[in-house]
CSV table of C-alpha atoms in Angstrom, one decimal:
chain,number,residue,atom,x,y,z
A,1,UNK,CA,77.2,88.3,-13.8
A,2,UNK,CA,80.2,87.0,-15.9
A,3,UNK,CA,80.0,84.7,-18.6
A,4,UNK,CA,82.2,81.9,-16.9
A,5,UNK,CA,80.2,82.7,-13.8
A,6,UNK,CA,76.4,81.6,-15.6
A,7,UNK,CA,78.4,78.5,-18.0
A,8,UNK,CA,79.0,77.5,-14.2
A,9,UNK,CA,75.4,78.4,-13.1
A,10,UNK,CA,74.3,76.0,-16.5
A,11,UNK,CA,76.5,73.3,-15.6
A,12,UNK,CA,75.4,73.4,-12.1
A,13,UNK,CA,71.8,73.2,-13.1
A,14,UNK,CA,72.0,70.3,-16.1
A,15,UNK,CA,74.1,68.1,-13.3
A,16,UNK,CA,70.9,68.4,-10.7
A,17,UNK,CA,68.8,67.9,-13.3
A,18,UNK,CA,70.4,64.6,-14.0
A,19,UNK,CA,70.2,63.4,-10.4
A,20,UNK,CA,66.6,64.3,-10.0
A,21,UNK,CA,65.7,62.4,-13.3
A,22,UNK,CA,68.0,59.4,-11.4
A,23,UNK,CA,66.1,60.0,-8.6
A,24,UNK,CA,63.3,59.6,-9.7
A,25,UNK,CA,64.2,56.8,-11.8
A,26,UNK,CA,65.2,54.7,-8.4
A,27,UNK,CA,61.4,55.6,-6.6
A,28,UNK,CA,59.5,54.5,-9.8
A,29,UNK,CA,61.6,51.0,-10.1
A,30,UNK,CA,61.3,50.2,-6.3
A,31,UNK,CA,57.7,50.3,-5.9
A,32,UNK,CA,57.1,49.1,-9.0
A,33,UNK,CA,56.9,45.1,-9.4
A,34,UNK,CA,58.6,45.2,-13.2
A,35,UNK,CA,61.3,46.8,-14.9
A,36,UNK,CA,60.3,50.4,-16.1
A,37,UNK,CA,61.4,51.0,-19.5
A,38,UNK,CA,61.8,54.6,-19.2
A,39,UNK,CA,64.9,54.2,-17.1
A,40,UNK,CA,66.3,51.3,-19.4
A,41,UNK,CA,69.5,52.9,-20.9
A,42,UNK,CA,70.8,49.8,-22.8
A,43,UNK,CA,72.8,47.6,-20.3
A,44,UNK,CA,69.8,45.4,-18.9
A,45,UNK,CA,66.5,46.0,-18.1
A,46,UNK,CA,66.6,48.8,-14.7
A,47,UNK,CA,70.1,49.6,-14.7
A,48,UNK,CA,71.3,53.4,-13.5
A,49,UNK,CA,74.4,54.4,-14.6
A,50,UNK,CA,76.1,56.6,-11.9
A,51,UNK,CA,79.4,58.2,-11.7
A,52,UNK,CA,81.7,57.3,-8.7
A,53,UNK,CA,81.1,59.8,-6.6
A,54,UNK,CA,77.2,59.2,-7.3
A,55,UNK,CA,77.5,55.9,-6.1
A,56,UNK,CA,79.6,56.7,-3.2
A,57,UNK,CA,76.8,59.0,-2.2
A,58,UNK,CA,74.5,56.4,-2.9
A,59,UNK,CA,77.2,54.3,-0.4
A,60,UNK,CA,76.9,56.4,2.5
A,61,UNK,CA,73.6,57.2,2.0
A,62,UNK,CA,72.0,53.4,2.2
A,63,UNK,CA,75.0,52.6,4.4
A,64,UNK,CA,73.3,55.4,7.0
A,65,UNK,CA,69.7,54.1,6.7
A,66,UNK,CA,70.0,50.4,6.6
A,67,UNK,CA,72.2,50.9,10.4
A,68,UNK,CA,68.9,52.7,11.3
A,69,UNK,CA,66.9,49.8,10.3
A,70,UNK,CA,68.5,46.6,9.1
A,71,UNK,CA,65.1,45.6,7.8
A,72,UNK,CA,65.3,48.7,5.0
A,73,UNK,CA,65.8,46.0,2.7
A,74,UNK,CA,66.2,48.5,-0.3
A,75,UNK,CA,69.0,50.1,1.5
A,76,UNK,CA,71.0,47.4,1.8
A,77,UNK,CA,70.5,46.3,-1.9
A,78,UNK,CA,71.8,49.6,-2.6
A,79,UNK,CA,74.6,49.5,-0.2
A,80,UNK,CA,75.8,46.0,-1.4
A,81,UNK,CA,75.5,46.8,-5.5
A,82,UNK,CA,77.7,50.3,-4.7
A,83,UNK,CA,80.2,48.6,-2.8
A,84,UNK,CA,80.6,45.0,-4.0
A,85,UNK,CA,82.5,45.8,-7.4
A,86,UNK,CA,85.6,43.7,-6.8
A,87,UNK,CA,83.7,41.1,-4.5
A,88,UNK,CA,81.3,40.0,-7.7
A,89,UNK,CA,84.4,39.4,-10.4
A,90,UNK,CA,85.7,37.1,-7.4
A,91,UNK,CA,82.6,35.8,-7.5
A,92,UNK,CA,81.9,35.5,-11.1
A,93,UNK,CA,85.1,34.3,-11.2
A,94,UNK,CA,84.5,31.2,-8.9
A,95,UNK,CA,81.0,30.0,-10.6
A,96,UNK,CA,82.8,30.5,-13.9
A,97,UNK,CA,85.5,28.0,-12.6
A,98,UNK,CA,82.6,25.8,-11.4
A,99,UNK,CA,81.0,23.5,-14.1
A,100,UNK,CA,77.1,23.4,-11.9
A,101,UNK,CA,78.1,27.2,-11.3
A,102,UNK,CA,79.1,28.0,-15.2
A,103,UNK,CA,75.6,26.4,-16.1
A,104,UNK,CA,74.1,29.0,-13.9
A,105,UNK,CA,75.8,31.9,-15.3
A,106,UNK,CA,74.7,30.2,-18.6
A,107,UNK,CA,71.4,29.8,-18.2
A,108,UNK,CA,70.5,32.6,-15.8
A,109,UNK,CA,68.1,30.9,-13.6
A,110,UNK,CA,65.8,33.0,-11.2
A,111,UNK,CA,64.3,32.2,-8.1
A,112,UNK,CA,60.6,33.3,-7.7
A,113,UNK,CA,57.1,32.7,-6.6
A,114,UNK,CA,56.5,32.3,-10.7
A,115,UNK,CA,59.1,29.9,-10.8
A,116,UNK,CA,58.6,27.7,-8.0
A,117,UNK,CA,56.2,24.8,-7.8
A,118,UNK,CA,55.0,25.7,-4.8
A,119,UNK,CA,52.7,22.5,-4.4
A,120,UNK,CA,55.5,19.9,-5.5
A,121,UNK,CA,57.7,21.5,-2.5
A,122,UNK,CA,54.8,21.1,-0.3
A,123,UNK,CA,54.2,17.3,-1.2
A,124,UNK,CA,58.4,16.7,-1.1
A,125,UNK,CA,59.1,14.7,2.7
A,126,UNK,CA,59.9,16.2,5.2
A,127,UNK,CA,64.2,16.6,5.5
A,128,UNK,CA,64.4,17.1,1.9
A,129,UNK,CA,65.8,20.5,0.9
A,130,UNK,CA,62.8,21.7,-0.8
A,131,UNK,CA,60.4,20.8,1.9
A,132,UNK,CA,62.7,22.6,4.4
A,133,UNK,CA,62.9,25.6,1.8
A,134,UNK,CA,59.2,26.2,1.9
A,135,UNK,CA,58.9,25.3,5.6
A,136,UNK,CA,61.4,28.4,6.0
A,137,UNK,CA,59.2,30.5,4.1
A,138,UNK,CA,56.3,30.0,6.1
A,139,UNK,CA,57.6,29.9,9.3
A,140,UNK,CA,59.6,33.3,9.1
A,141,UNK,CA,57.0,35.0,6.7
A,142,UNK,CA,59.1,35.7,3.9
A,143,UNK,CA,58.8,35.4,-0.1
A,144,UNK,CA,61.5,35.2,-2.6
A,145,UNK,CA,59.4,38.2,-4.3
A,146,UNK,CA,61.1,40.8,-1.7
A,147,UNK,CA,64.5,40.7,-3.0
A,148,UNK,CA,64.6,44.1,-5.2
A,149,UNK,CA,66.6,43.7,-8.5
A,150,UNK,CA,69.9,45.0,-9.2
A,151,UNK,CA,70.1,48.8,-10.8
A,152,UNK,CA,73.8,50.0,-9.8
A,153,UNK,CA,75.8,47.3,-11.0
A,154,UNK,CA,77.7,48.6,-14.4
A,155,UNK,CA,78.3,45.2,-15.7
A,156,UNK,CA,75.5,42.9,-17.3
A,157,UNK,CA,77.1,39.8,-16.1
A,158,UNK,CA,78.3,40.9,-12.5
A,159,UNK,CA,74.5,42.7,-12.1
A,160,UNK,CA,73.2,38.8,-12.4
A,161,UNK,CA,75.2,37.5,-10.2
A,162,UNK,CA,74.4,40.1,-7.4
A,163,UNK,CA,70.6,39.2,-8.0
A,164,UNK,CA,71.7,35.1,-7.8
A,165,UNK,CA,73.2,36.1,-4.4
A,166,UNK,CA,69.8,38.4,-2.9
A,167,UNK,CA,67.8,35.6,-4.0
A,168,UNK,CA,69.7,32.7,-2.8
A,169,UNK,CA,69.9,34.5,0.6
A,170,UNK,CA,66.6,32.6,2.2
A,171,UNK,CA,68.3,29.2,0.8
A,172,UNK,CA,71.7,30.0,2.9
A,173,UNK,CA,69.2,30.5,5.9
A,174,UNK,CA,67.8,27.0,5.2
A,175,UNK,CA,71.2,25.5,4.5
A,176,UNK,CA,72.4,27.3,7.7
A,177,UNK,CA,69.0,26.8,9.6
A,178,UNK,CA,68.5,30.4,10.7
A,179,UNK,CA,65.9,32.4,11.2
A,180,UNK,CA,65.2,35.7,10.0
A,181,UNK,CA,65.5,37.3,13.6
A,182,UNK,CA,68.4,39.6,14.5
A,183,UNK,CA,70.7,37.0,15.7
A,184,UNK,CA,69.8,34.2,12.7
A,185,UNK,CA,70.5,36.9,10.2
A,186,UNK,CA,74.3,38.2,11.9
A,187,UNK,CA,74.9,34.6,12.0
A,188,UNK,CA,74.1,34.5,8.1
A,189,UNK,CA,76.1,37.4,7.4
A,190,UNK,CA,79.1,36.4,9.1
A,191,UNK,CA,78.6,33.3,6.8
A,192,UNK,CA,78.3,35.7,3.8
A,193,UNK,CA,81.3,37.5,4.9
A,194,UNK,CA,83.6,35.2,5.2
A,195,UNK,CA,82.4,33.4,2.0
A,196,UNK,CA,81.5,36.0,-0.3
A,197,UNK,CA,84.1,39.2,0.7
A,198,UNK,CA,81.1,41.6,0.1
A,199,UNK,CA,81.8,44.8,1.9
A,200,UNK,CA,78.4,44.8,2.7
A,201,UNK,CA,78.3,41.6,4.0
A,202,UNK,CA,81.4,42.5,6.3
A,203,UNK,CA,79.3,45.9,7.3
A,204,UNK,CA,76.6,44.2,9.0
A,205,UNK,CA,78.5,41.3,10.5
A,206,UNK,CA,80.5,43.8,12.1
A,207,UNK,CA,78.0,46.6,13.5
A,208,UNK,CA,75.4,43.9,13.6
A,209,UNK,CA,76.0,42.4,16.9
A,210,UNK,CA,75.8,46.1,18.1
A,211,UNK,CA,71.6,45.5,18.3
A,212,UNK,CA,71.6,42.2,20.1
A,213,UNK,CA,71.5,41.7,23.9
A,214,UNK,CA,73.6,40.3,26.4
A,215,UNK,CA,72.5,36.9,25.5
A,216,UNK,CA,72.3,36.3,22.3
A,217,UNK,CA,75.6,38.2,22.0
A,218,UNK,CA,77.6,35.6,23.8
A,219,UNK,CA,75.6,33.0,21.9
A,220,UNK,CA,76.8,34.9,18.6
A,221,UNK,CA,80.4,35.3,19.9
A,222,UNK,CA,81.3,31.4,21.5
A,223,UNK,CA,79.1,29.3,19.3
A,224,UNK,CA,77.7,31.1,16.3
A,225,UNK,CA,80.1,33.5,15.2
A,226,UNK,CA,83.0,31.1,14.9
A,227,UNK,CA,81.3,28.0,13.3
A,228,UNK,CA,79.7,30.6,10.9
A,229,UNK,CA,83.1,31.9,9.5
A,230,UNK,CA,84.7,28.4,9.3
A,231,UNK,CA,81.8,26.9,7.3
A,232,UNK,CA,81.9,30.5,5.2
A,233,UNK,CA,85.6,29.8,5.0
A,234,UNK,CA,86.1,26.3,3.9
A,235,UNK,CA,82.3,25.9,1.9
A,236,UNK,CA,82.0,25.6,-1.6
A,237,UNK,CA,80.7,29.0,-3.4
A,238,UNK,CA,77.2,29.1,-2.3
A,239,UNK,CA,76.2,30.7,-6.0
A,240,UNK,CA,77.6,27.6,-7.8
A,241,UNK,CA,74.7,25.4,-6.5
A,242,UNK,CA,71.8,25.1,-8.8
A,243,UNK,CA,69.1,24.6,-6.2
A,244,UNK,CA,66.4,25.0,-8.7
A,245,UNK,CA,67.7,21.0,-9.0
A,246,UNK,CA,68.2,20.1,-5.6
A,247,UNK,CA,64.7,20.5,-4.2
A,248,UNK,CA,64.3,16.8,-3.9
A,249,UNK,CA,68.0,16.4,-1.9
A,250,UNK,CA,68.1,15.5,1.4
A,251,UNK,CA,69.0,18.6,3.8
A,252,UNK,CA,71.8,17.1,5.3
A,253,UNK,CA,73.1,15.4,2.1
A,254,UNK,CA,73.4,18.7,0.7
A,255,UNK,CA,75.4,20.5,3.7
A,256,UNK,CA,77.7,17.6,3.8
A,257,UNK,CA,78.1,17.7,0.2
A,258,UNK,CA,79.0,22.3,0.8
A,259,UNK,CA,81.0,21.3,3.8
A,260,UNK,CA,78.8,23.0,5.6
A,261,UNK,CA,78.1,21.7,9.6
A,262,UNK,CA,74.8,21.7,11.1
A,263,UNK,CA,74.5,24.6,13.6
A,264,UNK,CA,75.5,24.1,17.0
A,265,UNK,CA,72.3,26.4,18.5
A,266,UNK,CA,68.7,25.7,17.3
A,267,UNK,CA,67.4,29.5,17.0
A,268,UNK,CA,63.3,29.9,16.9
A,269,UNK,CA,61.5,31.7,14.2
A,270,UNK,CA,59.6,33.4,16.5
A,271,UNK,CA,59.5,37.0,17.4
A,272,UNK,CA,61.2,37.5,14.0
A,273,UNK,CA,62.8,41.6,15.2
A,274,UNK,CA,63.6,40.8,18.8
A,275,UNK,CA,67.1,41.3,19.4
């Protein structure tokens, strides 16, 4: 074998060996609920670095499995922190430009079981955005816990505000008063598409009306499609709302105050995955 033949075979070898220590890196810091120091290469706490073409693989890759199941929530994170790059400075951009939005990116706030007051929401009346938050939760069987955090994102900065969008996503459902069923959640992302330009966002609002029936697509395409771009469209920046604050708002208050219009359909949260 000739000598530029095995340097080949090495460099071959070192470059798999890098993606399976990746690999492995991306199993251990999805099912586990922390950060895993041994992947923690300096950036913040779980990041990956990846090359391009890595996280174009990584692109088609989640891009392929979330179609297969839009409920493969890790799949989508990875789809959306691979293929938002130029979305998130817009976005940045706009909550810098924003002084409630500027305090976010200041203070970094997070929205979790540990940081909500559970029991305070619960005693709020009923209308106010908090009550309505948790009433949301319950009714559609969700927890602010499932949103994974960002690893892919090779900027401190833009990797927070990724994580601010997953986990403001159940709050745009209440603001929007979806459901977590197929149709609420293509309605959602036609919202997110139009407000956020996240390719990921544009990904499922186009191939997600390819899982709903004959019904509900009509529903989607005369009533719920169109009012969800316009109120994406003309909103204020969904991420530059500190709703950590807002709990005790009324619901409608704070839509009028987003220029955001109360849906024209009343959707059920029941059967959550019927199409």
């Amino acid at each position: 074998m000739s000598l530029c033949a095995v340097k080949g075979f090495q460099r071959l070898r070192q470059r798999q060996c890098v993606l399976i220590s990746k690999a492995v890196c991306v199993h251990q810091l999805h099912s586990s609920p922390g950060f895993t120091d041994s992947c923690y290469d300096g950036l913040y706490p779980g990041h990956i670095q990846t090359t391009p073409i890595q996280k174009a693989l990584l692109a088609v890759g989640s891009g392929v499995a979330a179609l297969q199941n839009p409920y493969r929530h890790d799949m989508v994170a990875v789809l959306g922190e691979t293929t938002g790059h130029l979305a998130l400075i817009n976005l940045r951009d706009r909550m810098k430009n924003d002084p409630e939005g500027y305090t976010i990116l200041t203070e970094r706030p997070r929205i979790r079981l540990s940081t909500l007051d559970l029991s305070r929401m619960a005693s709020l009346p009923d209308g106010s955005f908090g009550r309505e938050y948790l009433r949301f939760l319950e009714d559609n069987h969700v927890t602010p816990d499932s949103r994974a955090d960002v690893k892919f994102v090779d900027n401190e900065e833009l990797a927070y505000v990724m994580q601010r969008y997953r986990e403001v996503h159940d709050l745009l459902h209440t603001l929007l008063g979806m459901p977590t069923n197929m149709l609420g959640e293509v309605a959602v992302k036609w919202f997110e598409a139009a407000q956020t330009g996240l390719p990921m966002c544009a990904l499922g609002a186009v191939l997600g009306p390819l899982r709903l029936n004959s019904s509900r697509l009509q529903s989607l395409f005369t009533s719920l499609g169109p009012w969800a771009l316009q109120n994406g469209r003309r909103s204020r920046c969904i991420l530059s709302i500190f709703y950590e604050r807002r709990w005790e708002q009324n619901l409608e208050d704070l839509r009028q105050e987003l220029n955001i219009e109360p849906p024209p359909v009343i959707l059920s949260a029941a059967n959550k995955r019927s199409t």
